Tab-separated table of C-alpha atoms in Angstrom:
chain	number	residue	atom	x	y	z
A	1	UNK	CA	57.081	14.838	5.137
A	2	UNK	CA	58.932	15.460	1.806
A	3	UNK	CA	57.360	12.527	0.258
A	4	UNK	CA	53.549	13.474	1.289
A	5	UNK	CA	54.682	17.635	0.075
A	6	UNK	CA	55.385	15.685	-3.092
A	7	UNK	CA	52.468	13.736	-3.336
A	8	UNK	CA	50.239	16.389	-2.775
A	9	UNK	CA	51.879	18.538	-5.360
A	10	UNK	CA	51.809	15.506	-7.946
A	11	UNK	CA	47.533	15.172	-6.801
A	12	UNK	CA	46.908	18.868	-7.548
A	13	UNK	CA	49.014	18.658	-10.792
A	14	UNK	CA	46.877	16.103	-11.533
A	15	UNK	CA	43.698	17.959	-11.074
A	16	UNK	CA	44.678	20.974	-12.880
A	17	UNK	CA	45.530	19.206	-16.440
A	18	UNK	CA	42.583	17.274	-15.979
A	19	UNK	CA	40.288	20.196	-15.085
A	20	UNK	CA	41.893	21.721	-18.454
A	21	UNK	CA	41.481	18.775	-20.551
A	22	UNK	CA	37.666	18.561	-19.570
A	23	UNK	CA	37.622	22.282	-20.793
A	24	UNK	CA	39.504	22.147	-24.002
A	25	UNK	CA	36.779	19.048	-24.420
A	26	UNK	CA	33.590	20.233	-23.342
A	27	UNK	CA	34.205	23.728	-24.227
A	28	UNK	CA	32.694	23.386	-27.800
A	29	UNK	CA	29.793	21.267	-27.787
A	30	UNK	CA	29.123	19.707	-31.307
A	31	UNK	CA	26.128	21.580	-32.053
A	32	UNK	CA	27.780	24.444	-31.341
A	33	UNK	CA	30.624	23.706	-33.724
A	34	UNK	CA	27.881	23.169	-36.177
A	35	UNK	CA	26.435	26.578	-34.959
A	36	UNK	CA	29.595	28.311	-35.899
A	37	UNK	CA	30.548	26.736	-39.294
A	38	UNK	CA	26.987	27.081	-40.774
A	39	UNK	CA	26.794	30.854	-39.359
A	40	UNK	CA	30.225	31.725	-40.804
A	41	UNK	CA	31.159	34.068	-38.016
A	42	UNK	CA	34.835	34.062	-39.089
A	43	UNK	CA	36.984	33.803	-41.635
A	44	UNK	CA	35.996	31.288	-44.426
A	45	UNK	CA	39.423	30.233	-44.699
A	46	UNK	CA	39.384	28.984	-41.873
A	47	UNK	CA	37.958	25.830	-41.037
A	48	UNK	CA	36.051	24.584	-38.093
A	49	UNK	CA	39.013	22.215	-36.464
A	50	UNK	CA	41.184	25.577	-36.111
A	51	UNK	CA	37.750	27.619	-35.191
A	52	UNK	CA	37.393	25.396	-32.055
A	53	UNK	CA	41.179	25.665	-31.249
A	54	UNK	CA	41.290	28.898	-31.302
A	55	UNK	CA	37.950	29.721	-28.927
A	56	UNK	CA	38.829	26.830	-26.545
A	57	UNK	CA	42.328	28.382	-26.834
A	58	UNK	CA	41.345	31.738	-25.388
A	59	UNK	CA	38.614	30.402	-23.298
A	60	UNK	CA	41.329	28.382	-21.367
A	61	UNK	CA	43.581	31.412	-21.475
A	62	UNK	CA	41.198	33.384	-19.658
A	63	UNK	CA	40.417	30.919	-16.940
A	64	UNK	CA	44.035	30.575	-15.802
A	65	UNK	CA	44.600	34.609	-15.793
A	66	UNK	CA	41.725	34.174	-13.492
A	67	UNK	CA	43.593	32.047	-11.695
A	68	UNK	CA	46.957	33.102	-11.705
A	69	UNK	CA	48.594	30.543	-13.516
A	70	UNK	CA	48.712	32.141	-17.466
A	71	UNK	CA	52.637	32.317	-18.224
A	72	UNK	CA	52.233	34.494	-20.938
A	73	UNK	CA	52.715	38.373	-20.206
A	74	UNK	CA	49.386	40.765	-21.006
A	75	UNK	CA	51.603	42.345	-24.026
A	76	UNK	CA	52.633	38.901	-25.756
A	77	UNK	CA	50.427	38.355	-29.056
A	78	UNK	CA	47.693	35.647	-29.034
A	79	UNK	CA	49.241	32.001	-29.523
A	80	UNK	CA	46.844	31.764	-33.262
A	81	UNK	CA	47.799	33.183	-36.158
A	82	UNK	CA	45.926	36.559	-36.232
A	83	UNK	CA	46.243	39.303	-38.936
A	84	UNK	CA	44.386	42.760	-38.101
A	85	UNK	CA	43.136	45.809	-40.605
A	86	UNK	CA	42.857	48.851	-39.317
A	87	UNK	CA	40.436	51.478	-41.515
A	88	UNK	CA	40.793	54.584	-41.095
A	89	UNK	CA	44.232	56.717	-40.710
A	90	UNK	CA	43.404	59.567	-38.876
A	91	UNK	CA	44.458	59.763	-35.082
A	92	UNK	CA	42.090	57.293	-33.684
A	93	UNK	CA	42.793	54.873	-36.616
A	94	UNK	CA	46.777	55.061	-35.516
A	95	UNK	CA	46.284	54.461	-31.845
A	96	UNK	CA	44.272	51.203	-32.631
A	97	UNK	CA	46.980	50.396	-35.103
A	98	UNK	CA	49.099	51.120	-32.407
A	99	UNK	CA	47.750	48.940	-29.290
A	100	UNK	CA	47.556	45.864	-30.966
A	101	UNK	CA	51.005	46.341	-33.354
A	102	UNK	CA	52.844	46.517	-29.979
A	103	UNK	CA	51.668	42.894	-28.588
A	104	UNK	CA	53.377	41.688	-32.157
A	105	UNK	CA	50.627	41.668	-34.380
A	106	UNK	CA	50.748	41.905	-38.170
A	107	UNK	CA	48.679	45.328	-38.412
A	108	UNK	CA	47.958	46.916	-41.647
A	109	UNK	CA	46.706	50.852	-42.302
A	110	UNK	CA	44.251	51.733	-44.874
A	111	UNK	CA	44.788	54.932	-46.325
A	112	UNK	CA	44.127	57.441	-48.513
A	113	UNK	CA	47.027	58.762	-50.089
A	114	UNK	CA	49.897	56.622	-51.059
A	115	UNK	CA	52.711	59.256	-50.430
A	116	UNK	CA	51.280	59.133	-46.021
A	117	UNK	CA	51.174	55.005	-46.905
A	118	UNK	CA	54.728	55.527	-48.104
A	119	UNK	CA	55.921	57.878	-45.306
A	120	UNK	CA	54.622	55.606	-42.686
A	121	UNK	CA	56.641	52.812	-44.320
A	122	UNK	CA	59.496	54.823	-44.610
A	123	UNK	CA	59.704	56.647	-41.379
A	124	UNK	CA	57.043	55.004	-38.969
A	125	UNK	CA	55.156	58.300	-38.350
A	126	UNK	CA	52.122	59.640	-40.087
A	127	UNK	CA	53.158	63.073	-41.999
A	128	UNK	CA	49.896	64.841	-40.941
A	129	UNK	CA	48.203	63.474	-37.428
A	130	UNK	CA	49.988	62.977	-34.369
A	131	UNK	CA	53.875	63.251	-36.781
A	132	UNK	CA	55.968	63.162	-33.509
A	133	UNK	CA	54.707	59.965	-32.715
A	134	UNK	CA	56.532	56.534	-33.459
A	135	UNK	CA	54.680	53.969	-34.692
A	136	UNK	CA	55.656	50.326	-34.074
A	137	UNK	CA	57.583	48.471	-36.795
A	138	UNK	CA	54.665	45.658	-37.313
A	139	UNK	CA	52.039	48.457	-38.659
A	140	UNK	CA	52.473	48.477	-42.683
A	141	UNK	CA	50.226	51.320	-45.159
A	142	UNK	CA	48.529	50.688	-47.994
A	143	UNK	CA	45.862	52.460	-50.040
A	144	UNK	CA	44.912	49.131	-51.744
A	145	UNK	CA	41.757	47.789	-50.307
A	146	UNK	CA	42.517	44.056	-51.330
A	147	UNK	CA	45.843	43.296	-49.885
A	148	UNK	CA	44.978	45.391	-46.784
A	149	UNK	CA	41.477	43.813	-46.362
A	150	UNK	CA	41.966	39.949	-47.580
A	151	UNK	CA	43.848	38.130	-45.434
A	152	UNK	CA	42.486	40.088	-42.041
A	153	UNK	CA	41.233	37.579	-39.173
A	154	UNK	CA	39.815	41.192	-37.650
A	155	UNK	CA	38.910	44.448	-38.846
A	156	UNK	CA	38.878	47.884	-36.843
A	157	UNK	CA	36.987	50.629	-38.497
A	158	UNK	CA	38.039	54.326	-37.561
A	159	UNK	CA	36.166	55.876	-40.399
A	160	UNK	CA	34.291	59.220	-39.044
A	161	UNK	CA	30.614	58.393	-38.851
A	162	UNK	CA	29.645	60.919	-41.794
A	163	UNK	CA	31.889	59.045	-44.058
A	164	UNK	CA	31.329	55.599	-43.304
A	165	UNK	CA	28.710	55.039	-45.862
A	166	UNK	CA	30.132	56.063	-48.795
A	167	UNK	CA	33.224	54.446	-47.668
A	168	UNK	CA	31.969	51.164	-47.078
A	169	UNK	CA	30.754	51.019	-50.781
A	170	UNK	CA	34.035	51.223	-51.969
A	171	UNK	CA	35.556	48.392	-50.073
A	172	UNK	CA	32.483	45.911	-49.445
A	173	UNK	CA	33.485	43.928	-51.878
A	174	UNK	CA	37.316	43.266	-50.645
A	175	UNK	CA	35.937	42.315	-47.018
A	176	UNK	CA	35.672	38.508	-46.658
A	177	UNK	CA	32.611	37.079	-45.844
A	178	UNK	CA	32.147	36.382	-42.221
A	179	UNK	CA	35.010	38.758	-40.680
A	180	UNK	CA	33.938	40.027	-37.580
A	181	UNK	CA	34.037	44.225	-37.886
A	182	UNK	CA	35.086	46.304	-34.718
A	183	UNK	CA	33.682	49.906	-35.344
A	184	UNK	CA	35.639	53.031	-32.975
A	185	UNK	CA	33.219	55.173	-34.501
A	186	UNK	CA	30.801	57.507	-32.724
A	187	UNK	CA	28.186	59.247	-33.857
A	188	UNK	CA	24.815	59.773	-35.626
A	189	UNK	CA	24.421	59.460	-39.388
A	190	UNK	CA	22.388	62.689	-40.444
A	191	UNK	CA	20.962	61.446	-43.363
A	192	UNK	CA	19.201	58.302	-41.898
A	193	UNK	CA	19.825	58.951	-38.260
A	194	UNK	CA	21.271	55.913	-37.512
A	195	UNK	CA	23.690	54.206	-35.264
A	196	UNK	CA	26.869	53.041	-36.509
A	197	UNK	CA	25.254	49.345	-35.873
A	198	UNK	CA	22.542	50.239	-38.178
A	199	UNK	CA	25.318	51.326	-40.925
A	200	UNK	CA	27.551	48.463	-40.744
A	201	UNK	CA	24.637	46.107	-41.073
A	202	UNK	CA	22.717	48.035	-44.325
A	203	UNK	CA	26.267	48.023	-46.334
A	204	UNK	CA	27.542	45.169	-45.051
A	205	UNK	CA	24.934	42.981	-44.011
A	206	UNK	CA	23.811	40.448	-41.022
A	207	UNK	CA	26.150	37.596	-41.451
A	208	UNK	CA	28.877	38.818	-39.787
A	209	UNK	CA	29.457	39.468	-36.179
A	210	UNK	CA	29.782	43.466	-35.232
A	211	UNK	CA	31.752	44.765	-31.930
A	212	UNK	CA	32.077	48.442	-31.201
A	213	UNK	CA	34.752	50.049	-28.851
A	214	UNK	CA	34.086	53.297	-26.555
A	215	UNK	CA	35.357	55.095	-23.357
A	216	UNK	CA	37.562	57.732	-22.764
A	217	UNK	CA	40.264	57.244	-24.337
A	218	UNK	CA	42.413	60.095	-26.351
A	219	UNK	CA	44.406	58.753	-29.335
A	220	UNK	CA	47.914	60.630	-28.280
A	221	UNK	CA	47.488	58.996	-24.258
A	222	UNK	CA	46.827	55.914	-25.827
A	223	UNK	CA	50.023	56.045	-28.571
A	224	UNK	CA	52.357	57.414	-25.375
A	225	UNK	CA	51.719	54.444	-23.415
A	226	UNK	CA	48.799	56.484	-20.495
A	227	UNK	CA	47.030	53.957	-19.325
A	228	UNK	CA	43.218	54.045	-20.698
A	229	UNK	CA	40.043	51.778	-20.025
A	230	UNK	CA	37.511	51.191	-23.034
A	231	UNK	CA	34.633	48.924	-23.109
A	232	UNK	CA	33.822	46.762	-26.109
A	233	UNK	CA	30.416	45.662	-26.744
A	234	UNK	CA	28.711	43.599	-28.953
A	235	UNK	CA	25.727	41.156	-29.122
A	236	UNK	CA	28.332	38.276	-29.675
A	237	UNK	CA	29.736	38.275	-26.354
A	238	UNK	CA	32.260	35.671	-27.522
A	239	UNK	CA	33.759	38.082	-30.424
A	240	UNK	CA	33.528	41.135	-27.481
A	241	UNK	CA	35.639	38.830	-25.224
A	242	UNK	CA	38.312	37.328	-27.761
A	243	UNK	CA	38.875	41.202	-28.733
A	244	UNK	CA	39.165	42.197	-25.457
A	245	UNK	CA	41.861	39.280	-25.071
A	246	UNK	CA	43.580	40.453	-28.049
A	247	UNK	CA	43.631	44.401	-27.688
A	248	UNK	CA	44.296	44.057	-23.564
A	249	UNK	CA	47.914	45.120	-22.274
A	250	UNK	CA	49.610	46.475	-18.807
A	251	UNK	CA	48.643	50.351	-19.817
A	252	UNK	CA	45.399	48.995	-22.042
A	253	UNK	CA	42.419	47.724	-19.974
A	254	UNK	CA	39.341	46.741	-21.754
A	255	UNK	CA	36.283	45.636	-20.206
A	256	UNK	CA	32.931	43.917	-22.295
A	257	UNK	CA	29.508	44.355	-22.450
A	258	UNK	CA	26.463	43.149	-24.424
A	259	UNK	CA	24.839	46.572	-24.462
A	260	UNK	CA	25.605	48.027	-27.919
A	261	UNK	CA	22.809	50.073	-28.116
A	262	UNK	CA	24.082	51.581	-24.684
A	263	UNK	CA	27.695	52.376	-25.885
A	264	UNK	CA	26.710	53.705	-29.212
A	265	UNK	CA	24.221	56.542	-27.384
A	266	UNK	CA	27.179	57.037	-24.873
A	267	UNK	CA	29.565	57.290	-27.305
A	268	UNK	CA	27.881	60.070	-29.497
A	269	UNK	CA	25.663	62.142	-26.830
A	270	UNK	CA	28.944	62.936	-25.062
A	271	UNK	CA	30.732	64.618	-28.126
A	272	UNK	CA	27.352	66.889	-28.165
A	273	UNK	CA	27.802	67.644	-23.972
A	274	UNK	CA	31.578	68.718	-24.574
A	275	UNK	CA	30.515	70.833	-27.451
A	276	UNK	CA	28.222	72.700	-24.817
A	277	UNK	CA	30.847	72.502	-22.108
A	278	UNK	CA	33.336	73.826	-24.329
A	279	UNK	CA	30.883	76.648	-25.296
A	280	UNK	CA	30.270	77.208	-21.317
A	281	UNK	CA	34.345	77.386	-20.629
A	282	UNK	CA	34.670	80.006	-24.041
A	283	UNK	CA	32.024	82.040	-22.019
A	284	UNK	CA	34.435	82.020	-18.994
A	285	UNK	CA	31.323	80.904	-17.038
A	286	UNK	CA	33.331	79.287	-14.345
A	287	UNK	CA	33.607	75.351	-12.750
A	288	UNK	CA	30.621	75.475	-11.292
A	289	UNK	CA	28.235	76.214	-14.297
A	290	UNK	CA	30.110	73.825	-16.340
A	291	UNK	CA	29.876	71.213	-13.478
A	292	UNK	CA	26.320	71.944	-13.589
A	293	UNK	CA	25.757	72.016	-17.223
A	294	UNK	CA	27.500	68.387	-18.165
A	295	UNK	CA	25.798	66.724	-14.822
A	296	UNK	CA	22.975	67.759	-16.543
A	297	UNK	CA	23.706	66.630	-19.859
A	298	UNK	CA	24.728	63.117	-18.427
A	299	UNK	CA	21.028	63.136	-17.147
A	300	UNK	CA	19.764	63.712	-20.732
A	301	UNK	CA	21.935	60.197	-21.815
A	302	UNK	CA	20.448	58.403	-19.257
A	303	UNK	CA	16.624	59.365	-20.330
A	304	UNK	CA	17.459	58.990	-24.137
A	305	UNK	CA	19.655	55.551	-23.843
A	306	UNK	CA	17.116	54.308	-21.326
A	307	UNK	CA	14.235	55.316	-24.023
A	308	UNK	CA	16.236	53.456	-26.537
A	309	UNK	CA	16.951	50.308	-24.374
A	310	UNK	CA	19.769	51.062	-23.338
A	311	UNK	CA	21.308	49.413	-19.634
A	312	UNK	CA	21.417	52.816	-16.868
A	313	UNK	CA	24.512	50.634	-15.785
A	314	UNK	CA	26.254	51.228	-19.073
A	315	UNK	CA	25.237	55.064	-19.392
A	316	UNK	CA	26.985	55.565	-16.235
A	317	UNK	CA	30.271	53.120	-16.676
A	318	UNK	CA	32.883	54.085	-19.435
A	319	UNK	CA	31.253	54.195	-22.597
A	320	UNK	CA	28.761	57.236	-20.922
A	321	UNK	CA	29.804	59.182	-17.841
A	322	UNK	CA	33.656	58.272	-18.182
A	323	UNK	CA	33.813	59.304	-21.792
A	324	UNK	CA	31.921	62.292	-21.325
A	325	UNK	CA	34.181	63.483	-18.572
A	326	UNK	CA	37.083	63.020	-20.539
A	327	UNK	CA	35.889	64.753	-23.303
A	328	UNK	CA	33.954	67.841	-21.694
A	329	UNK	CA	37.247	68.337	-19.598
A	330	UNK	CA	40.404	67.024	-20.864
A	331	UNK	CA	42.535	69.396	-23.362
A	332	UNK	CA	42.363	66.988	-26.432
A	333	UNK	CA	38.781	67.079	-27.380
A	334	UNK	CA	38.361	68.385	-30.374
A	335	UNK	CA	34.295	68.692	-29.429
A	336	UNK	CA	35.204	70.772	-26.358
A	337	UNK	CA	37.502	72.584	-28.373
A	338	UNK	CA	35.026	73.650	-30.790
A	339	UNK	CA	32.478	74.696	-28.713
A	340	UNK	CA	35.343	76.452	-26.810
A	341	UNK	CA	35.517	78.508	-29.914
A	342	UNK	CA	32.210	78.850	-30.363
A	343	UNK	CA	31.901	80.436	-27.041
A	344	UNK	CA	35.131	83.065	-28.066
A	345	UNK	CA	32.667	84.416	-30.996
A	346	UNK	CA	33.761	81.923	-33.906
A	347	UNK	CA	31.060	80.560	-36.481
A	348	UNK	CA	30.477	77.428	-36.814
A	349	UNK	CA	32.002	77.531	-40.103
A	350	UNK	CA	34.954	79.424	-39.120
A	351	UNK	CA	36.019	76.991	-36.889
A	352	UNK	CA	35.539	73.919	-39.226
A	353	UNK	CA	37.317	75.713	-42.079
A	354	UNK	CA	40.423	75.877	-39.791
A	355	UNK	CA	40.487	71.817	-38.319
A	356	UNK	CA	42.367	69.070	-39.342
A	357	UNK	CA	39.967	66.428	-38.292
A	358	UNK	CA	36.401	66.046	-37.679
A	359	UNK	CA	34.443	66.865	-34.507
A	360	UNK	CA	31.922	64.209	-34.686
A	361	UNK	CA	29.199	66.120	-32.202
A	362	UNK	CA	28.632	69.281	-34.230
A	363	UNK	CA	27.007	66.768	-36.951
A	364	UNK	CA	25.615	64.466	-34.438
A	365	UNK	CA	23.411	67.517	-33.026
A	366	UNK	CA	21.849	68.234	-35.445
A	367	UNK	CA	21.208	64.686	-36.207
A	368	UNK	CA	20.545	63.491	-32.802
A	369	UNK	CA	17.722	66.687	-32.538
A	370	UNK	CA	15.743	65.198	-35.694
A	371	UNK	CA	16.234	60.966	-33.956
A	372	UNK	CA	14.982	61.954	-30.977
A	373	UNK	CA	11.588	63.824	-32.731
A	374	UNK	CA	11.519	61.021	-34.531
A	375	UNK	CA	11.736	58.035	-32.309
A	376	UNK	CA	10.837	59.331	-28.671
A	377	UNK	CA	7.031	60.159	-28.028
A	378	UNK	CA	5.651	62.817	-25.584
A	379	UNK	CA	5.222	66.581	-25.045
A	380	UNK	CA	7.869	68.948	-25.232
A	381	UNK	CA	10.713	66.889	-26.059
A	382	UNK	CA	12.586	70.498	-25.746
A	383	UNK	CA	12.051	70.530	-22.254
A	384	UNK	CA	13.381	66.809	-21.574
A	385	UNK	CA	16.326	67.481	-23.255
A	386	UNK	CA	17.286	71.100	-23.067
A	387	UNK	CA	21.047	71.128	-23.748
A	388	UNK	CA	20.908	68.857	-26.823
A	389	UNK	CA	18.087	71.001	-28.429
A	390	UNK	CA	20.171	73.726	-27.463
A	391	UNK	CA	23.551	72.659	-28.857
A	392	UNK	CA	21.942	71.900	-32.027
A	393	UNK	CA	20.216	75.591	-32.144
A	394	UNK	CA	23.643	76.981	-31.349
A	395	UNK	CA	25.052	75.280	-34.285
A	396	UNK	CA	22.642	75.767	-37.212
A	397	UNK	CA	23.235	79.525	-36.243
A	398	UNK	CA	19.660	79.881	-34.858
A	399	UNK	CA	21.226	81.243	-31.101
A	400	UNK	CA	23.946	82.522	-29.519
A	401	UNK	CA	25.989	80.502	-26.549
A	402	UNK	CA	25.096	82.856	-24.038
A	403	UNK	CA	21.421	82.724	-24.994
A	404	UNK	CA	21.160	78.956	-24.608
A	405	UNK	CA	23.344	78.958	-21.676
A	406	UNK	CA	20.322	82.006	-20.287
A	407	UNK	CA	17.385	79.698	-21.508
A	408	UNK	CA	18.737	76.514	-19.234
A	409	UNK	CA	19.446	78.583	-16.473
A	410	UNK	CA	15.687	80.310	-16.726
A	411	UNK	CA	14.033	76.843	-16.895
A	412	UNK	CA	10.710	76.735	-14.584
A	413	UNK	CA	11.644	74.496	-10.996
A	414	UNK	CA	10.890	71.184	-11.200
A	415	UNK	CA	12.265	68.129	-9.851
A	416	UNK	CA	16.314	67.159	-10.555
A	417	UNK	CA	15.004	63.727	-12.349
A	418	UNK	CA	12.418	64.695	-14.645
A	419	UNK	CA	11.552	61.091	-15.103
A	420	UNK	CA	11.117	60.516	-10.524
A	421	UNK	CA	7.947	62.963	-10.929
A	422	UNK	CA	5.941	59.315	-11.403
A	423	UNK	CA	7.678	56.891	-9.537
């Protein structure tokens, strides 16, 4: 019996290494190798033998976590040499820095000012956002763009939207050709109305592979360890997967998509719903208008991502209805927080004179008012999307919170799902 035990365990031993080998083998077809060194998705330093090692690599290590059998814990860094720049040092910036600094990685912070690059070096906690926290020992500052940006296998950009232009012009020319970008910004660029897809491509052109990370995800939760889901999409589903590898831990889940189009309308129509739901709260309107009012909003997503080409399954996963119910009700918003304030009697430029950081969705409304006149045909676009138009009203100071929140609720009867009247 103990023989035949053996022999059976020796037979599936066997099959497993072999199954792997065949994997590791077949993984990479030649043309595809090809594919990869004449597109340049990575790192020109790096050449093709090491390319193919390192996606078989993680291709294998995902098929035996499947499986049950990857030794390695979720936490442990990658077994290739990786190197990551984060850009960006506000709060979002330091809890990127932060996930993938604590699986070992060599992570380095772009900033500004040298005296917060020398604090953080010093002390391990930024002087101005989020001081109380500690970062890990593996994130470095720097304010100079070539020793941050040269040797990185990835780069995470955590640039607000509004600056991400002019930004990009200064260090274009310090990012190596072919490094694969992953963008945590959301929002609308008001002067050309764009996506952050459609920025990173104009300044830094085609040739590289893009990724962009959303979901509902607060920067202190994610620095104290709270367990947060995310979802990173990109059109190279390989890059959206080896990222997902990397960044993934016990408290950091991370799910992919191909849908960028889908997370990027997600990702900035939900700071615009919190502004309102923020307003909605200031007014001391109650849970069930503000129930009410962001259900609704969430409907006005789906219509505009759907418009766009965007998947309905992706307006209503992470990157849409989860991030906009983390941001319309959880206590760390900064959009919900303004629009509280507006709703207490503040200005608009009251309230901006007085915050640290940015709230991406006052800009965005206005911006997202003039894309959608722009791009989406058909009468009375006001009427299809009544809480945008109404946010952005609010905040150029042409109405008052409690007169939008009037209008919507004065709206003629018609059917919940404006876009069911013609099914």
């Amino acid at each position: 019996m103990r023989n035949i035990s053996y022999a059976l365990f020796i037979g599936l031993l066997a099959l497993f290494v072999a199954t792997t080998v065949v994997e590791a083998f077949s993984f990479v077809p030649s043309s595809t190798a090809t594919k990869i060194l004449l597109n340049n998705n990575h790192h020109d330093n790096i050449n093709i033998h090491s390319r193919i090692r390192y996606r078989t690599s993680t291709k294998i290590g995902r098929r035996r976590s499947n499986n049950n059998l990857m030794m390695k814990s979720p936490n442990s860094p990658p077994p290739y040499p990786v190197r990551i720049t984060v850009m960006g040092g506000g709060n979002f910036g330091l809890a990127l820095a932060t996930v993938v600094a604590r699986k070992g990685i060599p992570t380095t912070l772009l900033v500004r000012s040298d005296e917060v690059a020398a604090e953080i070096n010093e002390t391990h906690r930024h002087p101005r956002y989020m001081s109380d926290i500690v970062l890990p020992r593996t994130v470095r500052a720097t304010t100079n763009t070539k020793s941050a940006l040269s040797d990185a296998t990835y780069i995470i950009h955590a640039v607000p939207v509004q600056y991400t232009r002019e930004f990009l012009q200064t260090v274009k020319d310090d990012i190596p050709s072919g490094v694969p970008i992953l963008s945590a910004s959301k929002g609308i660029e008001t002067s050309s109305l764009g996506f952050m897809a459609d920025i990173l491509k104009e300044c830094l052109g085609e040739d590289r592979s893009y990724a962009f990370l959303s979901g509902p995800s607060f920067a202190r939760e994610i620095c104290e360890g709270v367990a947060t889901a995310v979802v990173i999409a990109s059109e190279d589903l390989m890059l959206a997967d080896d990222l997902a590898e990397l960044m993934a831990g016990e408290d950091f889940a991370v799910f992919t998509s191909r849908d960028v189009i889908g997370v990027e309308v997600g990702g900035a129509v939900k700071n615009v719903i919190a502004i309102a739901a923020g307003m909605c709260e200031g007014l001391g309107l109650g849970t069930n208008a503000m129930s009410g009012l962001v259900t609704r909003g969430c409907g006005e997503m789906r219509r505009l991502g759907i418009y766009l080409g965007a998947r309905p399954s992706t307006i209503s996963g992470l990157s849409g209805v989860g991030d906009t119910f983390g941001t319309c009700f959880g206590p760390l918003s900064r959009n919900r927080g303004f629009g509280y304030r507006l709703g207490q009697g503040e200005t608009p430029e009251e309230i901006r004179a007085s915050m640290k950081e940015v709230a991406e969705g006052v800009d965005t409304s206005i911006a997202l008012v003039k894309m959608i006149k722009e791009r989406c045909k058909g009468y009375r676009l006001d009427l299809k999307y009544p809480i945008l138009f109404g946010v952005a009203e609010i905040i150029e100071g042409n109405m008052k919170p409690l007169e939008g929140l009037n209008l919507l609720m004065t709206f003629p009867t018609r059917m919940e799902n404006y876009d069911e009247r013609y099914d």
